[in-house]
């Protein structure tokens, strides 16, 4: 039995610009650093047995803000990376639509087996990506700890939510995925159960203002 804090990384400039990051290693911006600091403070009272993160720096640095306050190390796992979008990566959404109109339409239609054009890396289909991240999160959940934190990416959180709720890929997303938000789940040995989703009380303007003082 394991309690899991599933956390998206703090904000990046590319999040603000709506530029697709995928496997490109983009750092936190100033707001993302403040969010990470507030997250670390919010989790001070949590008895975490282990802290895991994607090896991309936006997730790694968010996790480090938690680990440093708890005297723990961050255990990096590349299987927690965001989906690889191939040639879409680095582009704004409207640029993707202009450059790859048919592939953009498949993306927006949420076609699970669509593979977008390759860029520096080959793209993953949604089905491949979901299998990767569900496998990674359940593997960590079954690791024998009582409570763990996993800091990862928005696409990973979406896959885990859908797998837990058994909604499939087709429905439009009707749930929030916040930068540095805390999502609480429980692993019973076979399935994940969502206990609380999208907690951002620790990111209120008052709290973030205190980080800068």
mmCIF file with all atom_site columns, C-alpha atoms in Angstrom:
data_model
loop_
_atom_site.group_PDB
_atom_site.id
_atom_site.type_symbol
_atom_site.label_atom_id
_atom_site.label_alt_id
_atom_site.label_comp_id
_atom_site.label_asym_id
_atom_site.label_entity_id
_atom_site.label_seq_id
_atom_site.pdbx_PDB_ins_code
_atom_site.Cartn_x
_atom_site.Cartn_y
_atom_site.Cartn_z
_atom_site.occupancy
_atom_site.B_iso_or_equiv
_atom_site.pdbx_formal_charge
_atom_site.auth_seq_id
_atom_site.auth_comp_id
_atom_site.auth_asym_id
_atom_site.auth_atom_id
_atom_site.pdbx_PDB_model_num
ATOM 1   C CA . UNK A 1 1   ? 0.000   0.000  0.000   1.00 0.00 ? 1   UNK A CA 1
ATOM 2   C CA . UNK A 1 2   ? 1.577   3.254  -1.118  1.00 0.00 ? 2   UNK A CA 1
ATOM 3   C CA . UNK A 1 3   ? 0.466   6.879  -1.032  1.00 0.00 ? 3   UNK A CA 1
ATOM 4   C CA . UNK A 1 4   ? 1.691   8.819  -4.055  1.00 0.00 ? 4   UNK A CA 1
ATOM 5   C CA . UNK A 1 5   ? 2.086   12.552 -4.576  1.00 0.00 ? 5   UNK A CA 1
ATOM 6   C CA . UNK A 1 6   ? 2.070   12.968 -8.343  1.00 0.00 ? 6   UNK A CA 1
ATOM 7   C CA . UNK A 1 7   ? 3.337   16.443 -9.226  1.00 0.00 ? 7   UNK A CA 1
ATOM 8   C CA . UNK A 1 8   ? 3.803   18.369 -12.441 1.00 0.00 ? 8   UNK A CA 1
ATOM 9   C CA . UNK A 1 9   ? 6.969   20.463 -12.753 1.00 0.00 ? 9   UNK A CA 1
ATOM 10  C CA . UNK A 1 10  ? 6.915   24.216 -12.204 1.00 0.00 ? 10  UNK A CA 1
ATOM 11  C CA . UNK A 1 11  ? 6.280   26.710 -14.964 1.00 0.00 ? 11  UNK A CA 1
ATOM 12  C CA . UNK A 1 12  ? 8.638   27.277 -17.897 1.00 0.00 ? 12  UNK A CA 1
ATOM 13  C CA . UNK A 1 13  ? 8.705   30.044 -20.469 1.00 0.00 ? 13  UNK A CA 1
ATOM 14  C CA . UNK A 1 14  ? 7.603   27.520 -23.065 1.00 0.00 ? 14  UNK A CA 1
ATOM 15  C CA . UNK A 1 15  ? 4.532   26.689 -20.972 1.00 0.00 ? 15  UNK A CA 1
ATOM 16  C CA . UNK A 1 16  ? 3.623   30.368 -21.067 1.00 0.00 ? 16  UNK A CA 1
ATOM 17  C CA . UNK A 1 17  ? 4.218   30.613 -24.825 1.00 0.00 ? 17  UNK A CA 1
ATOM 18  C CA . UNK A 1 18  ? 2.390   27.318 -25.545 1.00 0.00 ? 18  UNK A CA 1
ATOM 19  C CA . UNK A 1 19  ? 5.484   25.980 -27.261 1.00 0.00 ? 19  UNK A CA 1
ATOM 20  C CA . UNK A 1 20  ? 5.621   22.193 -27.259 1.00 0.00 ? 20  UNK A CA 1
ATOM 21  C CA . UNK A 1 21  ? 8.468   20.937 -25.071 1.00 0.00 ? 21  UNK A CA 1
ATOM 22  C CA . UNK A 1 22  ? 8.338   17.149 -25.232 1.00 0.00 ? 22  UNK A CA 1
ATOM 23  C CA . UNK A 1 23  ? 11.872  15.848 -24.653 1.00 0.00 ? 23  UNK A CA 1
ATOM 24  C CA . UNK A 1 24  ? 13.541  19.241 -25.140 1.00 0.00 ? 24  UNK A CA 1
ATOM 25  C CA . UNK A 1 25  ? 15.237  20.117 -21.851 1.00 0.00 ? 25  UNK A CA 1
ATOM 26  C CA . UNK A 1 26  ? 13.746  23.480 -20.876 1.00 0.00 ? 26  UNK A CA 1
ATOM 27  C CA . UNK A 1 27  ? 14.496  25.071 -17.460 1.00 0.00 ? 27  UNK A CA 1
ATOM 28  C CA . UNK A 1 28  ? 12.043  26.519 -14.984 1.00 0.00 ? 28  UNK A CA 1
ATOM 29  C CA . UNK A 1 29  ? 11.402  30.230 -15.343 1.00 0.00 ? 29  UNK A CA 1
ATOM 30  C CA . UNK A 1 30  ? 11.347  32.601 -12.355 1.00 0.00 ? 30  UNK A CA 1
ATOM 31  C CA . UNK A 1 31  ? 7.705   31.807 -11.611 1.00 0.00 ? 31  UNK A CA 1
ATOM 32  C CA . UNK A 1 32  ? 8.420   28.086 -11.847 1.00 0.00 ? 32  UNK A CA 1
ATOM 33  C CA . UNK A 1 33  ? 11.247  28.460 -9.334  1.00 0.00 ? 33  UNK A CA 1
ATOM 34  C CA . UNK A 1 34  ? 8.900   30.250 -6.929  1.00 0.00 ? 34  UNK A CA 1
ATOM 35  C CA . UNK A 1 35  ? 6.304   27.514 -7.416  1.00 0.00 ? 35  UNK A CA 1
ATOM 36  C CA . UNK A 1 36  ? 8.916   24.835 -6.705  1.00 0.00 ? 36  UNK A CA 1
ATOM 37  C CA . UNK A 1 37  ? 10.004  26.629 -3.533  1.00 0.00 ? 37  UNK A CA 1
ATOM 38  C CA . UNK A 1 38  ? 6.389   26.898 -2.364  1.00 0.00 ? 38  UNK A CA 1
ATOM 39  C CA . UNK A 1 39  ? 5.874   23.221 -3.141  1.00 0.00 ? 39  UNK A CA 1
ATOM 40  C CA . UNK A 1 40  ? 8.888   22.287 -1.052  1.00 0.00 ? 40  UNK A CA 1
ATOM 41  C CA . UNK A 1 41  ? 7.599   24.283 1.904   1.00 0.00 ? 41  UNK A CA 1
ATOM 42  C CA . UNK A 1 42  ? 4.113   22.801 1.538   1.00 0.00 ? 42  UNK A CA 1
ATOM 43  C CA . UNK A 1 43  ? 5.488   19.263 1.750   1.00 0.00 ? 43  UNK A CA 1
ATOM 44  C CA . UNK A 1 44  ? 7.694   19.856 4.807   1.00 0.00 ? 44  UNK A CA 1
ATOM 45  C CA . UNK A 1 45  ? 5.344   17.858 7.019   1.00 0.00 ? 45  UNK A CA 1
ATOM 46  C CA . UNK A 1 46  ? 5.012   14.939 4.584   1.00 0.00 ? 46  UNK A CA 1
ATOM 47  C CA . UNK A 1 47  ? 7.033   11.867 5.572   1.00 0.00 ? 47  UNK A CA 1
ATOM 48  C CA . UNK A 1 48  ? 8.290   10.947 2.114   1.00 0.00 ? 48  UNK A CA 1
ATOM 49  C CA . UNK A 1 49  ? 10.227  7.709  1.793   1.00 0.00 ? 49  UNK A CA 1
ATOM 50  C CA . UNK A 1 50  ? 11.480  8.491  -1.715  1.00 0.00 ? 50  UNK A CA 1
ATOM 51  C CA . UNK A 1 51  ? 11.364  11.282 -4.296  1.00 0.00 ? 51  UNK A CA 1
ATOM 52  C CA . UNK A 1 52  ? 11.429  10.405 -7.982  1.00 0.00 ? 52  UNK A CA 1
ATOM 53  C CA . UNK A 1 53  ? 11.572  12.660 -11.029 1.00 0.00 ? 53  UNK A CA 1
ATOM 54  C CA . UNK A 1 54  ? 11.901  12.745 -14.768 1.00 0.00 ? 54  UNK A CA 1
ATOM 55  C CA . UNK A 1 55  ? 15.491  13.441 -15.743 1.00 0.00 ? 55  UNK A CA 1
ATOM 56  C CA . UNK A 1 56  ? 14.491  16.595 -17.656 1.00 0.00 ? 56  UNK A CA 1
ATOM 57  C CA . UNK A 1 57  ? 15.597  19.632 -15.669 1.00 0.00 ? 57  UNK A CA 1
ATOM 58  C CA . UNK A 1 58  ? 12.195  21.248 -15.276 1.00 0.00 ? 58  UNK A CA 1
ATOM 59  C CA . UNK A 1 59  ? 11.028  18.175 -13.336 1.00 0.00 ? 59  UNK A CA 1
ATOM 60  C CA . UNK A 1 60  ? 14.381  17.452 -11.703 1.00 0.00 ? 60  UNK A CA 1
ATOM 61  C CA . UNK A 1 61  ? 14.725  20.981 -10.314 1.00 0.00 ? 61  UNK A CA 1
ATOM 62  C CA . UNK A 1 62  ? 11.142  21.013 -9.053  1.00 0.00 ? 62  UNK A CA 1
ATOM 63  C CA . UNK A 1 63  ? 11.782  17.728 -7.251  1.00 0.00 ? 63  UNK A CA 1
ATOM 64  C CA . UNK A 1 64  ? 15.050  19.046 -5.825  1.00 0.00 ? 64  UNK A CA 1
ATOM 65  C CA . UNK A 1 65  ? 13.172  21.882 -4.125  1.00 0.00 ? 65  UNK A CA 1
ATOM 66  C CA . UNK A 1 66  ? 11.267  19.213 -2.184  1.00 0.00 ? 66  UNK A CA 1
ATOM 67  C CA . UNK A 1 67  ? 14.220  16.895 -1.609  1.00 0.00 ? 67  UNK A CA 1
ATOM 68  C CA . UNK A 1 68  ? 16.540  19.591 -0.272  1.00 0.00 ? 68  UNK A CA 1
ATOM 69  C CA . UNK A 1 69  ? 14.153  20.442 2.526   1.00 0.00 ? 69  UNK A CA 1
ATOM 70  C CA . UNK A 1 70  ? 13.743  16.773 3.450   1.00 0.00 ? 70  UNK A CA 1
ATOM 71  C CA . UNK A 1 71  ? 17.414  15.849 3.323   1.00 0.00 ? 71  UNK A CA 1
ATOM 72  C CA . UNK A 1 72  ? 16.816  13.350 0.554   1.00 0.00 ? 72  UNK A CA 1
ATOM 73  C CA . UNK A 1 73  ? 18.167  12.783 -2.930  1.00 0.00 ? 73  UNK A CA 1
ATOM 74  C CA . UNK A 1 74  ? 16.121  12.837 -6.126  1.00 0.00 ? 74  UNK A CA 1
ATOM 75  C CA . UNK A 1 75  ? 16.047  9.532  -7.962  1.00 0.00 ? 75  UNK A CA 1
ATOM 76  C CA . UNK A 1 76  ? 15.890  10.219 -11.700 1.00 0.00 ? 76  UNK A CA 1
ATOM 77  C CA . UNK A 1 77  ? 13.924  8.011  -14.066 1.00 0.00 ? 77  UNK A CA 1
ATOM 78  C CA . UNK A 1 78  ? 13.863  8.755  -17.833 1.00 0.00 ? 78  UNK A CA 1
ATOM 79  C CA . UNK A 1 79  ? 10.662  6.680  -18.122 1.00 0.00 ? 79  UNK A CA 1
ATOM 80  C CA . UNK A 1 80  ? 8.887   9.607  -16.397 1.00 0.00 ? 80  UNK A CA 1
ATOM 81  C CA . UNK A 1 81  ? 9.669   11.975 -19.279 1.00 0.00 ? 81  UNK A CA 1
ATOM 82  C CA . UNK A 1 82  ? 7.018   13.836 -21.212 1.00 0.00 ? 82  UNK A CA 1
ATOM 83  C CA . UNK A 1 83  ? 5.779   12.339 -24.480 1.00 0.00 ? 83  UNK A CA 1
ATOM 84  C CA . UNK A 1 84  ? 8.194   12.645 -27.368 1.00 0.00 ? 84  UNK A CA 1
ATOM 85  C CA . UNK A 1 85  ? 6.468   14.639 -30.116 1.00 0.00 ? 85  UNK A CA 1
ATOM 86  C CA . UNK A 1 86  ? 9.143   14.312 -32.803 1.00 0.00 ? 86  UNK A CA 1
ATOM 87  C CA . UNK A 1 87  ? 9.027   17.202 -35.270 1.00 0.00 ? 87  UNK A CA 1
ATOM 88  C CA . UNK A 1 88  ? 6.363   19.037 -33.250 1.00 0.00 ? 88  UNK A CA 1
ATOM 89  C CA . UNK A 1 89  ? 8.843   19.782 -30.473 1.00 0.00 ? 89  UNK A CA 1
ATOM 90  C CA . UNK A 1 90  ? 9.988   23.377 -30.177 1.00 0.00 ? 90  UNK A CA 1
ATOM 91  C CA . UNK A 1 91  ? 7.033   24.720 -32.187 1.00 0.00 ? 91  UNK A CA 1
ATOM 92  C CA . UNK A 1 92  ? 4.109   26.898 -31.185 1.00 0.00 ? 92  UNK A CA 1
ATOM 93  C CA . UNK A 1 93  ? 0.717   25.277 -31.656 1.00 0.00 ? 93  UNK A CA 1
ATOM 94  C CA . UNK A 1 94  ? -0.241  27.445 -34.616 1.00 0.00 ? 94  UNK A CA 1
ATOM 95  C CA . UNK A 1 95  ? 3.117   26.703 -36.261 1.00 0.00 ? 95  UNK A CA 1
ATOM 96  C CA . UNK A 1 96  ? 2.431   22.984 -35.953 1.00 0.00 ? 96  UNK A CA 1
ATOM 97  C CA . UNK A 1 97  ? -0.953  23.492 -37.593 1.00 0.00 ? 97  UNK A CA 1
ATOM 98  C CA . UNK A 1 98  ? 0.604   25.362 -40.517 1.00 0.00 ? 98  UNK A CA 1
ATOM 99  C CA . UNK A 1 99  ? 3.581   23.044 -41.015 1.00 0.00 ? 99  UNK A CA 1
ATOM 100 C CA . UNK A 1 100 ? 1.867   19.699 -40.399 1.00 0.00 ? 100 UNK A CA 1
ATOM 101 C CA . UNK A 1 101 ? -1.897  20.229 -40.953 1.00 0.00 ? 101 UNK A CA 1
ATOM 102 C CA . UNK A 1 102 ? -2.897  16.554 -41.225 1.00 0.00 ? 102 UNK A CA 1
ATOM 103 C CA . UNK A 1 103 ? -0.784  15.527 -38.245 1.00 0.00 ? 103 UNK A CA 1
ATOM 104 C CA . UNK A 1 104 ? -2.076  18.491 -36.255 1.00 0.00 ? 104 UNK A CA 1
ATOM 105 C CA . UNK A 1 105 ? -5.636  17.357 -36.960 1.00 0.00 ? 105 UNK A CA 1
ATOM 106 C CA . UNK A 1 106 ? -4.769  13.832 -35.756 1.00 0.00 ? 106 UNK A CA 1
ATOM 107 C CA . UNK A 1 107 ? -3.272  15.306 -32.588 1.00 0.00 ? 107 UNK A CA 1
ATOM 108 C CA . UNK A 1 108 ? -6.361  17.364 -31.844 1.00 0.00 ? 108 UNK A CA 1
ATOM 109 C CA . UNK A 1 109 ? -8.583  14.365 -32.636 1.00 0.00 ? 109 UNK A CA 1
ATOM 110 C CA . UNK A 1 110 ? -6.630  12.420 -29.997 1.00 0.00 ? 110 UNK A CA 1
ATOM 111 C CA . UNK A 1 111 ? -5.921  9.531  -32.351 1.00 0.00 ? 111 UNK A CA 1
ATOM 112 C CA . UNK A 1 112 ? -4.084  7.058  -30.085 1.00 0.00 ? 112 UNK A CA 1
ATOM 113 C CA . UNK A 1 113 ? -1.927  5.446  -32.765 1.00 0.00 ? 113 UNK A CA 1
ATOM 114 C CA . UNK A 1 114 ? -0.984  8.560  -34.766 1.00 0.00 ? 114 UNK A CA 1
ATOM 115 C CA . UNK A 1 115 ? 2.767   8.989  -35.091 1.00 0.00 ? 115 UNK A CA 1
ATOM 116 C CA . UNK A 1 116 ? 3.858   12.518 -35.903 1.00 0.00 ? 116 UNK A CA 1
ATOM 117 C CA . UNK A 1 117 ? 6.796   13.327 -38.205 1.00 0.00 ? 117 UNK A CA 1
ATOM 118 C CA . UNK A 1 118 ? 10.221  12.726 -36.715 1.00 0.00 ? 118 UNK A CA 1
ATOM 119 C CA . UNK A 1 119 ? 12.439  15.592 -35.645 1.00 0.00 ? 119 UNK A CA 1
ATOM 120 C CA . UNK A 1 120 ? 15.648  15.219 -33.694 1.00 0.00 ? 120 UNK A CA 1
ATOM 121 C CA . UNK A 1 121 ? 13.919  12.196 -32.129 1.00 0.00 ? 121 UNK A CA 1
ATOM 122 C CA . UNK A 1 122 ? 11.245  9.787  -33.331 1.00 0.00 ? 122 UNK A CA 1
ATOM 123 C CA . UNK A 1 123 ? 7.773   10.576 -32.002 1.00 0.00 ? 123 UNK A CA 1
ATOM 124 C CA . UNK A 1 124 ? 5.798   8.293  -29.695 1.00 0.00 ? 124 UNK A CA 1
ATOM 125 C CA . UNK A 1 125 ? 2.157   7.479  -30.283 1.00 0.00 ? 125 UNK A CA 1
ATOM 126 C CA . UNK A 1 126 ? -0.222  8.272  -27.456 1.00 0.00 ? 126 UNK A CA 1
ATOM 127 C CA . UNK A 1 127 ? -0.720  4.554  -26.828 1.00 0.00 ? 127 UNK A CA 1
ATOM 128 C CA . UNK A 1 128 ? 3.040   3.961  -26.605 1.00 0.00 ? 128 UNK A CA 1
ATOM 129 C CA . UNK A 1 129 ? 3.500   6.954  -24.323 1.00 0.00 ? 129 UNK A CA 1
ATOM 130 C CA . UNK A 1 130 ? 0.693   5.890  -21.998 1.00 0.00 ? 130 UNK A CA 1
ATOM 131 C CA . UNK A 1 131 ? 2.081   2.367  -21.708 1.00 0.00 ? 131 UNK A CA 1
ATOM 132 C CA . UNK A 1 132 ? 5.512   3.763  -20.850 1.00 0.00 ? 132 UNK A CA 1
ATOM 133 C CA . UNK A 1 133 ? 4.384   6.129  -18.125 1.00 0.00 ? 133 UNK A CA 1
ATOM 134 C CA . UNK A 1 134 ? 1.741   3.873  -16.575 1.00 0.00 ? 134 UNK A CA 1
ATOM 135 C CA . UNK A 1 135 ? 4.406   1.188  -16.374 1.00 0.00 ? 135 UNK A CA 1
ATOM 136 C CA . UNK A 1 136 ? 6.850   3.600  -14.736 1.00 0.00 ? 136 UNK A CA 1
ATOM 137 C CA . UNK A 1 137 ? 4.422   4.996  -12.155 1.00 0.00 ? 137 UNK A CA 1
ATOM 138 C CA . UNK A 1 138 ? 3.014   1.602  -11.166 1.00 0.00 ? 138 UNK A CA 1
ATOM 139 C CA . UNK A 1 139 ? 6.540   0.190  -10.912 1.00 0.00 ? 139 UNK A CA 1
ATOM 140 C CA . UNK A 1 140 ? 7.514   2.963  -8.488  1.00 0.00 ? 140 UNK A CA 1
ATOM 141 C CA . UNK A 1 141 ? 4.234   2.634  -6.586  1.00 0.00 ? 141 UNK A CA 1
ATOM 142 C CA . UNK A 1 142 ? 4.903   -1.069 -6.060  1.00 0.00 ? 142 UNK A CA 1
ATOM 143 C CA . UNK A 1 143 ? 8.413   -0.436 -4.748  1.00 0.00 ? 143 UNK A CA 1
ATOM 144 C CA . UNK A 1 144 ? 7.570   -1.101 -1.109  1.00 0.00 ? 144 UNK A CA 1
ATOM 145 C CA . UNK A 1 145 ? 7.463   2.488  0.220   1.00 0.00 ? 145 UNK A CA 1
ATOM 146 C CA . UNK A 1 146 ? 4.664   3.961  2.299   1.00 0.00 ? 146 UNK A CA 1
ATOM 147 C CA . UNK A 1 147 ? 4.680   7.410  0.680   1.00 0.00 ? 147 UNK A CA 1
ATOM 148 C CA . UNK A 1 148 ? 6.512   8.717  -2.381  1.00 0.00 ? 148 UNK A CA 1
ATOM 149 C CA . UNK A 1 149 ? 6.578   11.849 -4.514  1.00 0.00 ? 149 UNK A CA 1
ATOM 150 C CA . UNK A 1 150 ? 6.859   11.630 -8.288  1.00 0.00 ? 150 UNK A CA 1
ATOM 151 C CA . UNK A 1 151 ? 7.641   14.859 -10.144 1.00 0.00 ? 151 UNK A CA 1
ATOM 152 C CA . UNK A 1 152 ? 6.957   14.635 -13.834 1.00 0.00 ? 152 UNK A CA 1
ATOM 153 C CA . UNK A 1 153 ? 5.082   16.283 -16.737 1.00 0.00 ? 153 UNK A CA 1
ATOM 154 C CA . UNK A 1 154 ? 1.580   17.270 -17.746 1.00 0.00 ? 154 UNK A CA 1
ATOM 155 C CA . UNK A 1 155 ? 1.201   14.534 -20.326 1.00 0.00 ? 155 UNK A CA 1
ATOM 156 C CA . UNK A 1 156 ? 2.203   11.926 -17.760 1.00 0.00 ? 156 UNK A CA 1
ATOM 157 C CA . UNK A 1 157 ? -0.414  13.207 -15.329 1.00 0.00 ? 157 UNK A CA 1
ATOM 158 C CA . UNK A 1 158 ? -3.059  13.062 -18.050 1.00 0.00 ? 158 UNK A CA 1
ATOM 159 C CA . UNK A 1 159 ? -2.213  9.437  -18.865 1.00 0.00 ? 159 UNK A CA 1
ATOM 160 C CA . UNK A 1 160 ? -2.307  8.422  -15.207 1.00 0.00 ? 160 UNK A CA 1
ATOM 161 C CA . UNK A 1 161 ? -5.629  10.185 -14.630 1.00 0.00 ? 161 UNK A CA 1
ATOM 162 C CA . UNK A 1 162 ? -7.199  8.514  -17.657 1.00 0.00 ? 162 UNK A CA 1
ATOM 163 C CA . UNK A 1 163 ? -5.798  5.085  -16.755 1.00 0.00 ? 163 UNK A CA 1
ATOM 164 C CA . UNK A 1 164 ? -7.025  5.407  -13.184 1.00 0.00 ? 164 UNK A CA 1
ATOM 165 C CA . UNK A 1 165 ? -10.493 6.580  -14.231 1.00 0.00 ? 165 UNK A CA 1
ATOM 166 C CA . UNK A 1 166 ? -10.544 4.173  -17.203 1.00 0.00 ? 166 UNK A CA 1
ATOM 167 C CA . UNK A 1 167 ? -11.781 6.903  -19.537 1.00 0.00 ? 167 UNK A CA 1
ATOM 168 C CA . UNK A 1 168 ? -9.657  6.018  -22.572 1.00 0.00 ? 168 UNK A CA 1
ATOM 169 C CA . UNK A 1 169 ? -7.941  8.495  -24.885 1.00 0.00 ? 169 UNK A CA 1
ATOM 170 C CA . UNK A 1 170 ? -10.868 9.848  -26.892 1.00 0.00 ? 170 UNK A CA 1
ATOM 171 C CA . UNK A 1 171 ? -12.741 12.206 -24.512 1.00 0.00 ? 171 UNK A CA 1
ATOM 172 C CA . UNK A 1 172 ? -11.520 15.781 -24.301 1.00 0.00 ? 172 UNK A CA 1
ATOM 173 C CA . UNK A 1 173 ? -9.694  16.562 -21.078 1.00 0.00 ? 173 UNK A CA 1
ATOM 174 C CA . UNK A 1 174 ? -12.128 17.848 -18.440 1.00 0.00 ? 174 UNK A CA 1
ATOM 175 C CA . UNK A 1 175 ? -9.729  17.932 -15.481 1.00 0.00 ? 175 UNK A CA 1
ATOM 176 C CA . UNK A 1 176 ? -7.013  20.408 -14.486 1.00 0.00 ? 176 UNK A CA 1
ATOM 177 C CA . UNK A 1 177 ? -3.276  19.823 -14.674 1.00 0.00 ? 177 UNK A CA 1
ATOM 178 C CA . UNK A 1 178 ? -1.468  22.649 -12.881 1.00 0.00 ? 178 UNK A CA 1
ATOM 179 C CA . UNK A 1 179 ? 2.231   23.453 -12.782 1.00 0.00 ? 179 UNK A CA 1
ATOM 180 C CA . UNK A 1 180 ? 3.508   22.399 -9.329  1.00 0.00 ? 180 UNK A CA 1
ATOM 181 C CA . UNK A 1 181 ? 0.051   21.148 -8.365  1.00 0.00 ? 181 UNK A CA 1
ATOM 182 C CA . UNK A 1 182 ? -0.201  18.220 -5.939  1.00 0.00 ? 182 UNK A CA 1
ATOM 183 C CA . UNK A 1 183 ? -2.256  15.199 -6.983  1.00 0.00 ? 183 UNK A CA 1
ATOM 184 C CA . UNK A 1 184 ? -2.749  12.517 -4.338  1.00 0.00 ? 184 UNK A CA 1
ATOM 185 C CA . UNK A 1 185 ? -3.240  8.878  -5.252  1.00 0.00 ? 185 UNK A CA 1
ATOM 186 C CA . UNK A 1 186 ? -3.196  5.542  -3.440  1.00 0.00 ? 186 UNK A CA 1
ATOM 187 C CA . UNK A 1 187 ? -1.793  2.257  -4.757  1.00 0.00 ? 187 UNK A CA 1
ATOM 188 C CA . UNK A 1 188 ? -3.541  -0.812 -3.317  1.00 0.00 ? 188 UNK A CA 1
ATOM 189 C CA . UNK A 1 189 ? -1.228  -3.327 -4.912  1.00 0.00 ? 189 UNK A CA 1
ATOM 190 C CA . UNK A 1 190 ? -3.174  -3.608 -8.148  1.00 0.00 ? 190 UNK A CA 1
ATOM 191 C CA . UNK A 1 191 ? -4.754  -0.268 -9.032  1.00 0.00 ? 191 UNK A CA 1
ATOM 192 C CA . UNK A 1 192 ? -4.330  3.427  -8.430  1.00 0.00 ? 192 UNK A CA 1
ATOM 193 C CA . UNK A 1 193 ? -7.093  5.428  -6.791  1.00 0.00 ? 193 UNK A CA 1
ATOM 194 C CA . UNK A 1 194 ? -7.283  9.216  -6.994  1.00 0.00 ? 194 UNK A CA 1
ATOM 195 C CA . UNK A 1 195 ? -7.719  10.694 -3.520  1.00 0.00 ? 195 UNK A CA 1
ATOM 196 C CA . UNK A 1 196 ? -7.407  14.387 -4.373  1.00 0.00 ? 196 UNK A CA 1
ATOM 197 C CA . UNK A 1 197 ? -6.560  16.059 -7.655  1.00 0.00 ? 197 UNK A CA 1
ATOM 198 C CA . UNK A 1 198 ? -5.136  19.469 -8.580  1.00 0.00 ? 198 UNK A CA 1
ATOM 199 C CA . UNK A 1 199 ? -4.377  20.906 -5.142  1.00 0.00 ? 199 UNK A CA 1
ATOM 200 C CA . UNK A 1 200 ? -2.759  24.332 -5.601  1.00 0.00 ? 200 UNK A CA 1
ATOM 201 C CA . UNK A 1 201 ? -3.520  25.943 -2.242  1.00 0.00 ? 201 UNK A CA 1
ATOM 202 C CA . UNK A 1 202 ? 0.238   26.248 -1.699  1.00 0.00 ? 202 UNK A CA 1
ATOM 203 C CA . UNK A 1 203 ? 0.497   28.406 -4.845  1.00 0.00 ? 203 UNK A CA 1
ATOM 204 C CA . UNK A 1 204 ? -1.810  31.196 -3.696  1.00 0.00 ? 204 UNK A CA 1
ATOM 205 C CA . UNK A 1 205 ? -0.535  34.741 -4.378  1.00 0.00 ? 205 UNK A CA 1
ATOM 206 C CA . UNK A 1 206 ? -0.003  35.257 -0.642  1.00 0.00 ? 206 UNK A CA 1
ATOM 207 C CA . UNK A 1 207 ? 2.173   32.165 -0.336  1.00 0.00 ? 207 UNK A CA 1
ATOM 208 C CA . UNK A 1 208 ? 4.180   32.954 -3.456  1.00 0.00 ? 208 UNK A CA 1
ATOM 209 C CA . UNK A 1 209 ? 4.742   36.507 -2.209  1.00 0.00 ? 209 UNK A CA 1
ATOM 210 C CA . UNK A 1 210 ? 6.225   35.103 0.982   1.00 0.00 ? 210 UNK A CA 1
ATOM 211 C CA . UNK A 1 211 ? 8.755   33.098 -1.047  1.00 0.00 ? 211 UNK A CA 1
ATOM 212 C CA . UNK A 1 212 ? 10.283  36.360 -2.313  1.00 0.00 ? 212 UNK A CA 1
ATOM 213 C CA . UNK A 1 213 ? 10.657  37.951 1.115   1.00 0.00 ? 213 UNK A CA 1
#
